[in-house]
Amino acid sequence: MSVVEHSFHYEIEESGDATDGRVTTVICHGHLVNQTAGELKDVVKPLIPIGGRIVLDFSDVSYVDSLGLGTLVGLKVSAVAAGFCTLEFVSLSQRVQELLRLTNLTQLFKS
């Protein structure tokens, strides 16, 4: 039996201010799966009440499973409900875009 290790890490870049508009970019790396989805939720959820624009850069995310997708949906819904925050997803891989298409979630993730 082989063990597959799922790793996920991120960096946060902040720019702008209250005048220009706050932008927080979370650059994600690795796999957003059952074992790692909570980590993304833990970093993004506290940013939502602060407001501004939150950008999740998925240029280095190679795989998203159903729990990872559920985490993204939950974060997006929380941001929309907050009303003063936008949550954007950029650089989604073809595989993740196809997952969104198959689950009819493409519109939810458009900015």
XYZ file of C-alpha atoms in Angstrom:
111
model
C 0.000 0.000 0.000
C 1.468 3.339 -0.993
C 0.943 6.501 0.962
C 0.250 9.631 -1.032
C 1.309 12.782 0.750
C -0.786 15.823 -0.010
C 1.006 19.052 0.603
C -0.375 22.553 0.520
C 1.240 25.847 1.364
C 0.683 29.493 0.566
C 2.121 32.987 0.701
C 0.155 36.146 1.396
C 0.826 39.446 -0.356
C -0.972 42.618 0.664
C -1.243 45.837 -1.293
C -3.366 48.945 -1.331
C -5.034 50.588 1.637
C -8.419 51.929 2.680
C -8.135 54.742 0.107
C -6.907 52.712 -2.875
C -8.722 49.551 -1.929
C -7.124 46.776 0.033
C -5.988 43.744 -1.981
C -4.844 40.543 -0.300
C -3.455 37.876 -2.614
C -3.118 34.329 -1.328
C -0.741 32.419 -3.606
C -1.560 28.734 -3.214
C 0.674 25.756 -3.942
C 0.051 22.024 -4.035
C -3.161 20.061 -3.577
C -6.394 21.411 -2.114
C -7.834 18.192 -0.738
C -9.502 16.707 2.326
C -6.293 16.831 4.359
C -5.396 20.421 3.407
C -8.633 22.331 2.727
C -8.945 23.453 6.346
C -5.635 25.270 6.069
C -6.929 27.475 3.239
C -10.175 28.103 5.117
C -8.225 29.085 8.241
C -6.219 31.704 6.342
C -9.000 33.182 4.169
C -12.009 33.216 6.521
C -10.513 35.879 8.870
C -9.738 38.116 5.858
C -13.395 38.359 4.802
C -14.619 40.656 7.650
C -11.695 43.011 6.956
C -13.139 43.644 3.518
C -11.472 44.645 0.291
C -10.460 42.321 -2.467
C -9.140 38.828 -1.759
C -7.471 37.066 -4.669
C -6.722 33.355 -4.529
C -3.977 32.568 -7.038
C -4.204 28.914 -8.053
C -1.429 28.956 -10.645
C 0.460 26.291 -8.668
C -2.499 24.207 -7.465
C -2.439 20.924 -9.327
C -5.432 19.160 -7.798
C -8.700 19.959 -5.998
C -10.957 17.239 -4.566
C -14.597 17.497 -3.488
C -13.792 18.824 -0.001
C -11.408 21.381 -1.510
C -14.166 22.451 -3.891
C -16.633 22.663 -1.008
C -14.184 24.877 0.876
C -13.914 27.222 -2.113
C -17.702 27.407 -2.429
C -18.070 28.122 1.298
C -15.478 30.900 1.176
C -17.104 32.464 -1.885
C -20.560 32.359 -0.284
C -19.167 33.903 2.930
C -17.540 36.723 0.951
C -20.730 37.433 -1.013
C -22.790 37.408 2.194
C -20.370 39.859 3.853
C -21.161 42.343 1.095
C -18.033 44.479 1.420
C -15.539 41.896 0.265
C -14.807 40.334 -3.106
C -13.210 36.931 -3.407
C -11.628 36.163 -6.757
C -9.990 33.031 -8.084
C -7.251 33.461 -10.683
C -5.044 31.140 -12.723
C -7.211 28.064 -12.289
C -5.734 25.036 -14.043
C -7.623 23.403 -16.906
C -8.385 20.499 -14.577
C -9.943 22.752 -11.917
C -11.866 24.717 -14.565
C -13.256 21.428 -15.884
C -14.272 20.423 -12.338
C -16.147 23.730 -11.987
C -17.831 23.188 -15.350
C -18.881 19.620 -14.492
C -20.348 20.745 -11.167
C -22.117 23.766 -12.727
C -20.140 26.163 -10.509
C -18.389 28.149 -13.233
C -20.640 31.199 -12.803
C -20.121 31.306 -9.028
C -16.373 31.607 -9.477
C -16.440 34.358 -12.088
C -15.462 37.728 -10.681
